[in-house]
Coordinates of C-alpha atoms and ligand atoms in Angstrom, one line a residue:
X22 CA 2.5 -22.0 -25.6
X23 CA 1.1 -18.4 -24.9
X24 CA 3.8 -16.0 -25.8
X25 CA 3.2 -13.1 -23.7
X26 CA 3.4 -9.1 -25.1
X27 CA 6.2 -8.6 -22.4
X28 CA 8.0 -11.4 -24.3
X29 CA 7.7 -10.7 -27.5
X30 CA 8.8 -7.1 -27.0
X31 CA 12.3 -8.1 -26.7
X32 CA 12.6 -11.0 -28.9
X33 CA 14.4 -10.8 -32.1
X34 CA 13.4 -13.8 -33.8
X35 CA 12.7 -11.7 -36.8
X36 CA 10.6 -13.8 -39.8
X37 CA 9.1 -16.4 -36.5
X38 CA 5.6 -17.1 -37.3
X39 CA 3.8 -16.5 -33.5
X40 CA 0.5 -15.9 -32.0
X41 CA -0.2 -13.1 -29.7
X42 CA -3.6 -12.6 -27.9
X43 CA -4.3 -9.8 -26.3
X44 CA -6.9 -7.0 -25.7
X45 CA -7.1 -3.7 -28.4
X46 CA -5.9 -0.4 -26.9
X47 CA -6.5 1.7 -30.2
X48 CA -6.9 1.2 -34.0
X49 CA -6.4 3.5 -36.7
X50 CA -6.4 3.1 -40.0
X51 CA -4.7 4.7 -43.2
X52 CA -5.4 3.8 -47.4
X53 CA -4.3 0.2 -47.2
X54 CA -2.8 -0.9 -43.7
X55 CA -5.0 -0.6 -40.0
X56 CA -2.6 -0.5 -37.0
X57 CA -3.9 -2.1 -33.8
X58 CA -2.0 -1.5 -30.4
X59 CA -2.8 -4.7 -28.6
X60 CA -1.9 -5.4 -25.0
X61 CA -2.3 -8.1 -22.5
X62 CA -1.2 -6.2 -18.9
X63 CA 2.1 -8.6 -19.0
X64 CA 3.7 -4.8 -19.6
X65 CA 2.7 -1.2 -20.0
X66 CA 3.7 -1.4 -23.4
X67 CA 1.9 -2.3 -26.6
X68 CA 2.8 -4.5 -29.6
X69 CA 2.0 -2.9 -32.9
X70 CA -0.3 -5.3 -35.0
X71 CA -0.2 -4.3 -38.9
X72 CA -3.2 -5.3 -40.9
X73 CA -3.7 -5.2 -44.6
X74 CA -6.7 -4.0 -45.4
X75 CA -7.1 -5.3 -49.0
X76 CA -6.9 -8.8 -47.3
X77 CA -8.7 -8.8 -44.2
X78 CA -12.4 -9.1 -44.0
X79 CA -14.1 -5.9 -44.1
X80 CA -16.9 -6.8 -41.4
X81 CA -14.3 -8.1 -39.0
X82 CA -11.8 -5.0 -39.2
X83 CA -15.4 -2.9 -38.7
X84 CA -15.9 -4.9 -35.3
X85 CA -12.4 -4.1 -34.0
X86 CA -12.8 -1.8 -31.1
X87 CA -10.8 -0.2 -28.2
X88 CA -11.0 -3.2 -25.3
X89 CA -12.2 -5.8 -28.0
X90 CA -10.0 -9.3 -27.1
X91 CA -7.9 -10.7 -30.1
X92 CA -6.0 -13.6 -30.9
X93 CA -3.4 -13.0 -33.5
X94 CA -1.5 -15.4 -35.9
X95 CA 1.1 -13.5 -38.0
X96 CA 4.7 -12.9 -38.6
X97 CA 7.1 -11.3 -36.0
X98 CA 9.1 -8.3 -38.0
X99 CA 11.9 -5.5 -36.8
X100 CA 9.7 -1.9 -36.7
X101 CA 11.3 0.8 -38.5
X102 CA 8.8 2.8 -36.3
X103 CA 10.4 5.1 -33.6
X104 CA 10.4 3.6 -29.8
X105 CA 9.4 0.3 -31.0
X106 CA 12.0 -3.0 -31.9
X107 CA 9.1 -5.8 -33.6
X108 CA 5.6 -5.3 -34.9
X109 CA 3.6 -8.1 -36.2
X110 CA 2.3 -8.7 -39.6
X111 CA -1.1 -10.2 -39.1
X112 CA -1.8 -13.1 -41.1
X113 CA -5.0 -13.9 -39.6
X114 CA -7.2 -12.2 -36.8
X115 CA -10.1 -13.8 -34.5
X116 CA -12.1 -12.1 -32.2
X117 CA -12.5 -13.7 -29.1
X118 CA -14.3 -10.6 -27.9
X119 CA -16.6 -7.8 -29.3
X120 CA -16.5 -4.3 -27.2
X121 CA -19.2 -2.2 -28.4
X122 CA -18.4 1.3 -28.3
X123 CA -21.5 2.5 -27.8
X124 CA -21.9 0.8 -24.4
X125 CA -18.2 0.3 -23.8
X126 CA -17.6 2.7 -20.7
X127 CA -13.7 3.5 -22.0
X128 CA -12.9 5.2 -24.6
X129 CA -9.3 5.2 -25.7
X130 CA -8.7 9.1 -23.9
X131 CA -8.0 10.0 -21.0
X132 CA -10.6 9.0 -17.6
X133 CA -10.3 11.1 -14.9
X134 CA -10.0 8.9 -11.4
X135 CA -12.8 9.5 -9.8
X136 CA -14.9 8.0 -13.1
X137 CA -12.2 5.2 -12.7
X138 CA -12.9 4.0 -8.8
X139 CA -16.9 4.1 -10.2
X140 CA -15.7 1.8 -13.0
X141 CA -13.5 -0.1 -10.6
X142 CA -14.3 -3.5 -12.9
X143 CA -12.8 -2.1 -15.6
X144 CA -10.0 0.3 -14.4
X145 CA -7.6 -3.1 -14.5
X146 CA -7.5 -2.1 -18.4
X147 CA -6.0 1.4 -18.5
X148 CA -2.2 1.9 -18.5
X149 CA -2.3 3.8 -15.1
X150 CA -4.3 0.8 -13.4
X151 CA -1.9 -2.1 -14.7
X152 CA 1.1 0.0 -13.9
X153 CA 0.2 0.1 -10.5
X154 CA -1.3 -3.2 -10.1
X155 CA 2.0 -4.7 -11.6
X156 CA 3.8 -2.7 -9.4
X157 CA 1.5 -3.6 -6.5
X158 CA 2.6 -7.7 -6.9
X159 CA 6.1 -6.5 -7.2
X160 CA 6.6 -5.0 -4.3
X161 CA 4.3 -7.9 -2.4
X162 CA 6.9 -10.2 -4.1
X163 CA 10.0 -7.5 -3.1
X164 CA 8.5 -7.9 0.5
X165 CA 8.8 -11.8 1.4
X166 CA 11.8 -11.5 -0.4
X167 CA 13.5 -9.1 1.8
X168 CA 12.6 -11.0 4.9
X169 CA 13.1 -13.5 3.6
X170 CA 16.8 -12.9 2.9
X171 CA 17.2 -11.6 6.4
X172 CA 16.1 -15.2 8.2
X173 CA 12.6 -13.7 8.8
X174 CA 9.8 -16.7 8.6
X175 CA 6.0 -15.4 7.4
X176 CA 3.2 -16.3 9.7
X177 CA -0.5 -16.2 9.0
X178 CA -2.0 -14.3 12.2
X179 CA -6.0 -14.7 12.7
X180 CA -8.4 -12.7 10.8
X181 CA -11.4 -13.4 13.4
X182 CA -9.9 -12.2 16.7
X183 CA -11.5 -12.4 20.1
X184 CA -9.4 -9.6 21.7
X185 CA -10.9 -6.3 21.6
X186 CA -7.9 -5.0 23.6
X187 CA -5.5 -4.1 21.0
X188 CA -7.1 -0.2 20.8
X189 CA -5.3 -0.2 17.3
X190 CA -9.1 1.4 15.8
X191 CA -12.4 0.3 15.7
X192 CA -13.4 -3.0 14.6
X193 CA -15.6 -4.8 12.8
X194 CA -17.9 -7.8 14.6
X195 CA -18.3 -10.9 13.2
X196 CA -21.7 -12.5 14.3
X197 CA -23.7 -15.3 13.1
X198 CA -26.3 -13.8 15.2
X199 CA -29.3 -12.5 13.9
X200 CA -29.2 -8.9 13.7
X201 CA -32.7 -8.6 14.4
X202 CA -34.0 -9.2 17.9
X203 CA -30.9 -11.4 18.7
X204 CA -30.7 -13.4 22.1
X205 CA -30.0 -11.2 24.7
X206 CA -28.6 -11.8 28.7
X207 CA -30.3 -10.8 31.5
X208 CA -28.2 -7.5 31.9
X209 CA -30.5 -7.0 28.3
X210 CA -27.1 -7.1 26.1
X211 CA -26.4 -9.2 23.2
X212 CA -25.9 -12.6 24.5
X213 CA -22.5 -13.7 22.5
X214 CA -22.2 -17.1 24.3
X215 CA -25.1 -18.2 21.8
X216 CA -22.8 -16.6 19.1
X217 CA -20.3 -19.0 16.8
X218 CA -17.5 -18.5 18.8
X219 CA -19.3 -18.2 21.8
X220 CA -18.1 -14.9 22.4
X221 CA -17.8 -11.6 21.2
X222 CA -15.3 -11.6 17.7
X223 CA -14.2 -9.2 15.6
X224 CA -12.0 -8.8 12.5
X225 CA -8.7 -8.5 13.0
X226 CA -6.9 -4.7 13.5
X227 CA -3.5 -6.0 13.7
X228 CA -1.3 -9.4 13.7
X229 CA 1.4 -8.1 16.2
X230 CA 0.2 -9.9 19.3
X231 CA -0.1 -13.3 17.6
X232 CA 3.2 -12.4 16.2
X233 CA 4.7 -11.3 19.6
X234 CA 3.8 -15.1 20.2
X235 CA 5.7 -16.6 17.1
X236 CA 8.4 -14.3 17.7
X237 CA 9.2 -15.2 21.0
X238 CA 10.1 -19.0 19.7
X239 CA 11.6 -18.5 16.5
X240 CA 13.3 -15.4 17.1
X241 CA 12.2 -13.3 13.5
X242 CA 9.2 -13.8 12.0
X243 CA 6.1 -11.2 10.0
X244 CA 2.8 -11.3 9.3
X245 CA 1.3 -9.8 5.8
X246 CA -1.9 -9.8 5.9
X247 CA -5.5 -8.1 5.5
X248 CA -6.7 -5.9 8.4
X249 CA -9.5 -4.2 9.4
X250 CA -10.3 -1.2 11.1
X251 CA -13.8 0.3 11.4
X252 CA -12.6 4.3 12.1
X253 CA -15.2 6.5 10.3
X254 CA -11.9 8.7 8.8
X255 CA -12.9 9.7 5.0
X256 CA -9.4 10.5 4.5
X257 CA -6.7 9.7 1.2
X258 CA -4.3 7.7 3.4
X259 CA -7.2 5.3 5.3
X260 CA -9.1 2.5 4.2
X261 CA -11.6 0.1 6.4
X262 CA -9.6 -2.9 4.7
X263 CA -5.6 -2.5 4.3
X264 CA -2.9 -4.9 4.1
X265 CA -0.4 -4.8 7.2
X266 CA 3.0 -5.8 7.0
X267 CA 4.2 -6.5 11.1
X268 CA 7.7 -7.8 12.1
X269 CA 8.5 -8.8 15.1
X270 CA 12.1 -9.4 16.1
X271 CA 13.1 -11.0 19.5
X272 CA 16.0 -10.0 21.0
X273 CA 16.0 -6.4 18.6
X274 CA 16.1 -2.8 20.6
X275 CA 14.5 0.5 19.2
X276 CA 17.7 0.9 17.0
X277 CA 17.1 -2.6 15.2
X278 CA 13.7 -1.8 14.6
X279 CA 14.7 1.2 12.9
X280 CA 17.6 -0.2 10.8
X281 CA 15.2 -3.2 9.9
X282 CA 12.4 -0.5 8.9
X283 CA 15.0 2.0 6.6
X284 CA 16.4 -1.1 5.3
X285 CA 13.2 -2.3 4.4
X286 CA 11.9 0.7 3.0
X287 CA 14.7 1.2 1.1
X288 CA 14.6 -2.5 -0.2
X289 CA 11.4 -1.8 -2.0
X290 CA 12.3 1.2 -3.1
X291 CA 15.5 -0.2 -4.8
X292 CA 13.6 -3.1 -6.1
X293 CA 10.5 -1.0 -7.4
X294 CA 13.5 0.8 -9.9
X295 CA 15.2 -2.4 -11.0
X296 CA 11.9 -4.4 -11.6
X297 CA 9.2 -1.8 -12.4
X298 CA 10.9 1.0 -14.4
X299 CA 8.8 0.9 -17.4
X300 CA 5.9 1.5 -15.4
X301 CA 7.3 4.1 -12.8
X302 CA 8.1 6.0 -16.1
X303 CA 4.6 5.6 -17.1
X304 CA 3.2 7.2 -13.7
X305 CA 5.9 9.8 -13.8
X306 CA 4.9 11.5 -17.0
X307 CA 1.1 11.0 -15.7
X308 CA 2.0 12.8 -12.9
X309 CA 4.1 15.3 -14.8
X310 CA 0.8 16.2 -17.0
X311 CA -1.2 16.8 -14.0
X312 CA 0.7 19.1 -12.6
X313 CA 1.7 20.9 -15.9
X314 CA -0.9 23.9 -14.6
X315 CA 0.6 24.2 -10.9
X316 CA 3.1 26.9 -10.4
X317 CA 6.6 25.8 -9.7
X318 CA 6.4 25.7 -5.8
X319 CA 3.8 23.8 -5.6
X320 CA 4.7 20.9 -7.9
X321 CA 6.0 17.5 -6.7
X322 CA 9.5 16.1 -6.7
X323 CA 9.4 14.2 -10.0
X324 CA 8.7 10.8 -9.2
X325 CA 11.8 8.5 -9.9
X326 CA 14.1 11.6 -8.5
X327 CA 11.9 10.9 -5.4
X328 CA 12.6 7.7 -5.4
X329 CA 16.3 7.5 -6.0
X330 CA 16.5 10.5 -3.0
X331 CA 14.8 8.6 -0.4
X332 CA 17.0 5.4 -1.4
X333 CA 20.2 7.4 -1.3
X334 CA 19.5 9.3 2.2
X335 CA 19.6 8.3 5.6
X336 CA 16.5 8.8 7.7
X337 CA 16.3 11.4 9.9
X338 CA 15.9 9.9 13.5
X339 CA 14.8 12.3 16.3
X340 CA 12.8 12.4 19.4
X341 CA 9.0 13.3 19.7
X342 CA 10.5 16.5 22.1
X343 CA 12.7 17.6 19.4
X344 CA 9.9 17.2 16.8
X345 CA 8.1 19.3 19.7
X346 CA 10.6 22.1 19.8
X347 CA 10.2 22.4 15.9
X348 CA 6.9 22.5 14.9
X349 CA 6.0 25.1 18.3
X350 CA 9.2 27.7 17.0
X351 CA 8.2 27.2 13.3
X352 CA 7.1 30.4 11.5
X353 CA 4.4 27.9 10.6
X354 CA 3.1 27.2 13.9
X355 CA 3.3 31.1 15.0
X356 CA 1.1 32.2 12.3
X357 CA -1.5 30.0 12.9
X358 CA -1.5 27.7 9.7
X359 CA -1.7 24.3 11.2
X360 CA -5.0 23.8 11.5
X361 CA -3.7 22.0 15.4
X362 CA -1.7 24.7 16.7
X363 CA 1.5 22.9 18.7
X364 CA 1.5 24.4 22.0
X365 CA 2.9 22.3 24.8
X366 CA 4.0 18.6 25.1
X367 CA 2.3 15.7 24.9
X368 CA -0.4 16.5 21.9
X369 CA -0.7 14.0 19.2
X370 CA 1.5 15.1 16.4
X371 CA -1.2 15.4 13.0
X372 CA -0.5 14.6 9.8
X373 CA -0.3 18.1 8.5
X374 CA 2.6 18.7 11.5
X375 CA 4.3 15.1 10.5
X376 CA 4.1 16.6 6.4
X377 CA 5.8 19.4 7.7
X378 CA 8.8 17.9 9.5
X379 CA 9.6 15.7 6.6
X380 CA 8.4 18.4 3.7
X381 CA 9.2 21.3 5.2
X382 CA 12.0 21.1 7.7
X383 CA 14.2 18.1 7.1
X384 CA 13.3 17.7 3.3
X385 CA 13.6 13.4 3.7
X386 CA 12.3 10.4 5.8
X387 CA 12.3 11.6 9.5
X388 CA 11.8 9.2 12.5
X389 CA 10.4 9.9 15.3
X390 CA 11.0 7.8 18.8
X391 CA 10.2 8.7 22.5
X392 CA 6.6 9.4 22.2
X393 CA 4.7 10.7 25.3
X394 CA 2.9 7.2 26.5
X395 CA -0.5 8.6 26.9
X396 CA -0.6 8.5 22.9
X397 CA 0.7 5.3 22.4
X398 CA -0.7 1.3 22.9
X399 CA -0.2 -0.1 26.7
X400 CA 2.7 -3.0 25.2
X401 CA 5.7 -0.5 24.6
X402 CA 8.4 0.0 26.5
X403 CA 8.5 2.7 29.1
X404 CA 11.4 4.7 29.2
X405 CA 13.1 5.8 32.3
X406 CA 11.9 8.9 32.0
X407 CA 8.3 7.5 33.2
X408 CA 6.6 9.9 30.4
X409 CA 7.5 8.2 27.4
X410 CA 7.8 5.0 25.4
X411 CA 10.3 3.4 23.2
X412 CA 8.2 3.8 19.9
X413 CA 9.0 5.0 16.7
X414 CA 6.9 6.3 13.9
X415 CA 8.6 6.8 10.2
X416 CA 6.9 10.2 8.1
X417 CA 7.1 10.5 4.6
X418 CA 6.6 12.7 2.2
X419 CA 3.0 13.5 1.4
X420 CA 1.8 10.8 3.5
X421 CA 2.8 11.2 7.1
X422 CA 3.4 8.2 8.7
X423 CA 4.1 5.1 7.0
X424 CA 5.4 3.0 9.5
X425 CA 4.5 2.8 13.4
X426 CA 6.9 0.4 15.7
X427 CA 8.1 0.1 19.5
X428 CA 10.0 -1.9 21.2
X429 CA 7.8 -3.7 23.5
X430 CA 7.6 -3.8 27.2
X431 CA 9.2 -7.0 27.9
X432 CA 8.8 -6.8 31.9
X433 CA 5.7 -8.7 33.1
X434 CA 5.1 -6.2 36.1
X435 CA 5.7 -3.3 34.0
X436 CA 3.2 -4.3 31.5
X437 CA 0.4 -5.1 33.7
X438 CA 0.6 -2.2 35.8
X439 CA 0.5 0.0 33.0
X440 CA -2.4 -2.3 32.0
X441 CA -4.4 -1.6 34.6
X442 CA -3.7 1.7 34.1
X443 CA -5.4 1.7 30.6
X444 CA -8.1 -0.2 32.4
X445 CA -7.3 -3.2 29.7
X446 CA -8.6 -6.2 31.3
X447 CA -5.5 -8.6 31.9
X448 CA -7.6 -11.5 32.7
X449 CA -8.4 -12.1 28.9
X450 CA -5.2 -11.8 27.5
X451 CA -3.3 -14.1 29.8
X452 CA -1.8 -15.9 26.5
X453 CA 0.2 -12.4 25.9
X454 CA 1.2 -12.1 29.3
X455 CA 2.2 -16.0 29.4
X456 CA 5.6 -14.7 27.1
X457 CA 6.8 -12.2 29.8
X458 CA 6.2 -14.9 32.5
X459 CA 8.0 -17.7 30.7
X460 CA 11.3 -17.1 28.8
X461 CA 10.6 -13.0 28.3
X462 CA 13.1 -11.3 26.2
X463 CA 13.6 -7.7 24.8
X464 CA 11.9 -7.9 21.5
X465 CA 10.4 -5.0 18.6
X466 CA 8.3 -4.5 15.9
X467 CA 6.4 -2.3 13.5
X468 CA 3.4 -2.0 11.2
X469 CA 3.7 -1.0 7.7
X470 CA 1.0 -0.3 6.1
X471 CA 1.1 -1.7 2.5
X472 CA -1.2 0.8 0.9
X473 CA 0.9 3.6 2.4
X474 CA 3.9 2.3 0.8
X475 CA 2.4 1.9 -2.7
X476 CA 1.1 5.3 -2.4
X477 CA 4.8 6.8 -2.0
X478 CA 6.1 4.3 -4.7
X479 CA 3.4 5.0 -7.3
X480 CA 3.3 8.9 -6.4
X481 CA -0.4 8.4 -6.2
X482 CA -2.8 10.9 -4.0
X483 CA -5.6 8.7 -2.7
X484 CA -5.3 5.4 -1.3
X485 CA -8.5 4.3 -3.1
X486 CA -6.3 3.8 -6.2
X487 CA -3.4 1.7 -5.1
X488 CA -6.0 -1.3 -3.9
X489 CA -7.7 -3.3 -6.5
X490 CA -11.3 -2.8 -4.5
X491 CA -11.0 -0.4 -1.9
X492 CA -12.9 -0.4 1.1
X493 CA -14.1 3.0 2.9
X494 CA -17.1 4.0 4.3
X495 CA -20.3 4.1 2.4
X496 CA -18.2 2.1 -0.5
X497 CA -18.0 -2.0 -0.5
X498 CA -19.1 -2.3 -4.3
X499 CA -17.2 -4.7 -6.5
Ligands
ATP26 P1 -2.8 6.8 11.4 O1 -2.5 7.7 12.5 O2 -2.2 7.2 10.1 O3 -4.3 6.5 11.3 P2 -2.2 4.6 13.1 O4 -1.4 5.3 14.1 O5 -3.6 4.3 13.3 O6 -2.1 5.4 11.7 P3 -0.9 2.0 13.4 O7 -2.0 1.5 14.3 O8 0.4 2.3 14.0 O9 -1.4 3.3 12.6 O10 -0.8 1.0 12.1 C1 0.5 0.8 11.5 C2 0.5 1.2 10.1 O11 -0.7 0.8 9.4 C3 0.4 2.8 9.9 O12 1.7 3.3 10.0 C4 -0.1 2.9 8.5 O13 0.9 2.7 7.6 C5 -1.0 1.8 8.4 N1 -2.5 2.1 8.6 C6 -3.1 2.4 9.8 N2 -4.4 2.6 9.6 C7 -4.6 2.5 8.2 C8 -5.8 2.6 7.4 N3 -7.0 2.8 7.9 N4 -5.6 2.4 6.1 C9 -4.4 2.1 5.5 N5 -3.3 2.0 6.3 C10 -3.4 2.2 7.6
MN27 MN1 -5.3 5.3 12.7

């Protein structure tokens, strides 16, 4: 049996005689003893590994490095040192793996992040990496468990899609075609029937459709899976591969939607404290010594205080008009500093104007429902009104949004007049239509994107750091 670090932290079988393998985070050595921090990413904290020197093999000790892979027989003993219950007394070392410092690209200081995504093979190994990526799997895990507890069942949704009507981004194709001089039609355009699937395919930009079918049979279900979305956007909140998180609830109005996406949110956030704190406390003080040099307006809530405030708030819910009113009165918006000047209704809200509704004007979660339907996707319910839709959008701070929902137009005419509209060709997607001619019901959903979420969670700034192997353009390495 494999004791792991995280284990033997909190064991106090003082004088047991255990074996501990792990990877070296430093060494340093006095007169007679060397002390090794060893880790094995079960935790963000090390276990201290005493060696004598007079009785260890000089060559070996010489070979011990920072990243160097260890397997450690000795004897488990209470630390007098300070922040630390056991150390181990080694009784014998092997090395299962050399790390030559001379090649090894980290050195036990601090790497910036940029050198980090470059070295994205490696980054697993620093403590800000394994924080996150243990936080990452916890909040995956916090996720299906939610749902889970609310009678939600998990459906896989196809990655390779043949409906390019979705207009959630650009997408991807997926061809077996040859991309040079491939078969073309006699309108001299890409013939796709001699493709795989016989027709056009593309990755997938959202599950919500396929879920809209699920849904509408047993009643709550959600997809969590990859997604795909071609936009050329170089931005720290968008990546061309993300993971999407898409209830859909039938029989739930606007207002379920949004107490299912608070609760939600707030779920992970609650469970991110219980289960992760260790490592939260970790990225807090990173975060803390980044922004030591920043004058005092311009520095960050402090991480967990973030946290805790978001869990202990309600969301502010108002409508895209109100939001409207705001931003165009805002001293903001009359001196010119949003780089969009608000002017009239109906413009796309940005994200520096959805930073400053949560940031600046209502200091928490806003969301925002009753957009105009000229921004929004053809399948969510039109209000009364015949300008807007039912859809809601959750901001937060220093991301924007982070969620965006609707309840969905559950009247067949409805939808396929405002299909036509959009000029989105009904006669391919008569398996959607099929649930608002057979058995319809009111139903909603949302999107969350994943990434977005561990961005707030971790405090991180760029997306690139919360995936294990981002995706963006001009980057598919690893
Ligand atoms: P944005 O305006 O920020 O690009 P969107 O309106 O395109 O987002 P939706 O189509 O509503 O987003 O997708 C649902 C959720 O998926 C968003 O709220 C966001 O959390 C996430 N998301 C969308 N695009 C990306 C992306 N390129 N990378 C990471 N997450 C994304
Ligand atoms: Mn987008």
């Amino acid at each position: 049996m494999i004791t792991s670090i995280k284990e033997l932290l909190i064991s106090e079988n003082y004088g047991k005689k255990i074996n501990v393998k792990g990877w070296v985070r430093t060494k340093r050595e006095s007169k007679n003893v060397a002390f090794i921090a060893l880790n094995d990413g079960s935790t963000i904290n090390n276990v201290q590994i005493v060696v004598n020197i007079d009785s260890t093999n000089e060559e070996k000790l010489a070979k011990i490095h920072t990243g160097a892979s260890l397997s450690i027989d000795g004897e488990l003993i209470k630390s007098e040192g300070k922040g630390q219950n056991i150390e181990i007394n080694a009784e014998n070392i092997e090395i299962l793996g050399i790390a030559n410092p001379d090649e090894y690209p980290l050195q036990p200081k601090k790497h910036s992040l940029e050198f980090l995504r470059e070295n994205a093979h490696l980054r697993f190994r620093t403590n800000t990496f394994s924080a996150i990526f243990r936080i990452r799997h916890a909040m995956i895990f916090a996720i299906h468990s939610f749902f889970n507890e609310k009678g939600f069942y998990n459906v896989h949704t196809p990655i390779i899609t043949a409906s390019d009507a979705e207009g959630a981004g650009e997408m991807f194709r997926v061809s077996v075609l040859p991309a040079k001089n491939p078969p073309v039609n006699e309108q001299g355009n890409v013939d796709f029937t001699k493709d795989f699937f016989g027709k056009e395919t593309n990755l997938t930009v959202s599950g919500q459709l396929e879920a809209e079918l699920a849904a509408l049979a047993l009643s709550k279900v959600y997809t969590f899976g990859p997604t795909f979305r071609a936009e050329n956007s170089n931005t720290t909140r968008h990546l061309a591969e993300f993971w999407m998180i898409e209830p859909e609830a039938a029989f739930y109005d606007i207002n379920d939607d949004m107490d299912l996406a608070e609760n939600m949110l707030k779920y992970c956030v609650k469970y991110a404290l219980d289960n992760c704190f260790d490592d939260l406390q970790f990225l807090s003080n990173r975060l803390k010594e980044e922004e030591k040099g920043k004058p005092q307006d311009q520095q960050s809530q402090e991480l967990i205080d973030k946290l805790n405030f978001v869990l202990n708030n309600d969301f502010e819910r108002i409508t895209y008009t109100e939001a409207i009113d705001i931003l165009r009165n805002s001293n903001h918006n009359k001196k010119k500093k949003f780089q969009y000047i608000i002017d009239g209704w109906g413009a796309d809200l940005q994200s520096e104007h959805e930073r400053y509704l949560v940031e600046k004007h209502f200091k928490k979660p806003v969301i925002l429902i009753d957009y105009p339907k000229e921004i929004k996707a053809f399948y969510m319910k039109q209000n009364e009104d015949g300008k807007t839709v039912r859809a809601m959008d959750i901001l937060f701070p220093g991301i924007g949004e982070i969620v965006g929902g609707s309840q969905r137009e559950e009247n067949y005419a409805k939808l396929v007049a405002r299909m036509n509209e959009m000029e989105i060709p009904t006669s391919e997607m008569s398996w959607y239509l099929d649930t608002r001619k057979f058995g319809t019901v009111p139903h909603s959903g949302f999107g969350l994107g994943f990434e977005r979420l561990m961005l707030f969670i971790t405090g991180m700034g760029n997306i690139r750091d919360v995936i294990p192997f981002p995706r963006t353009p001009k980057n598919a390495e690893f």
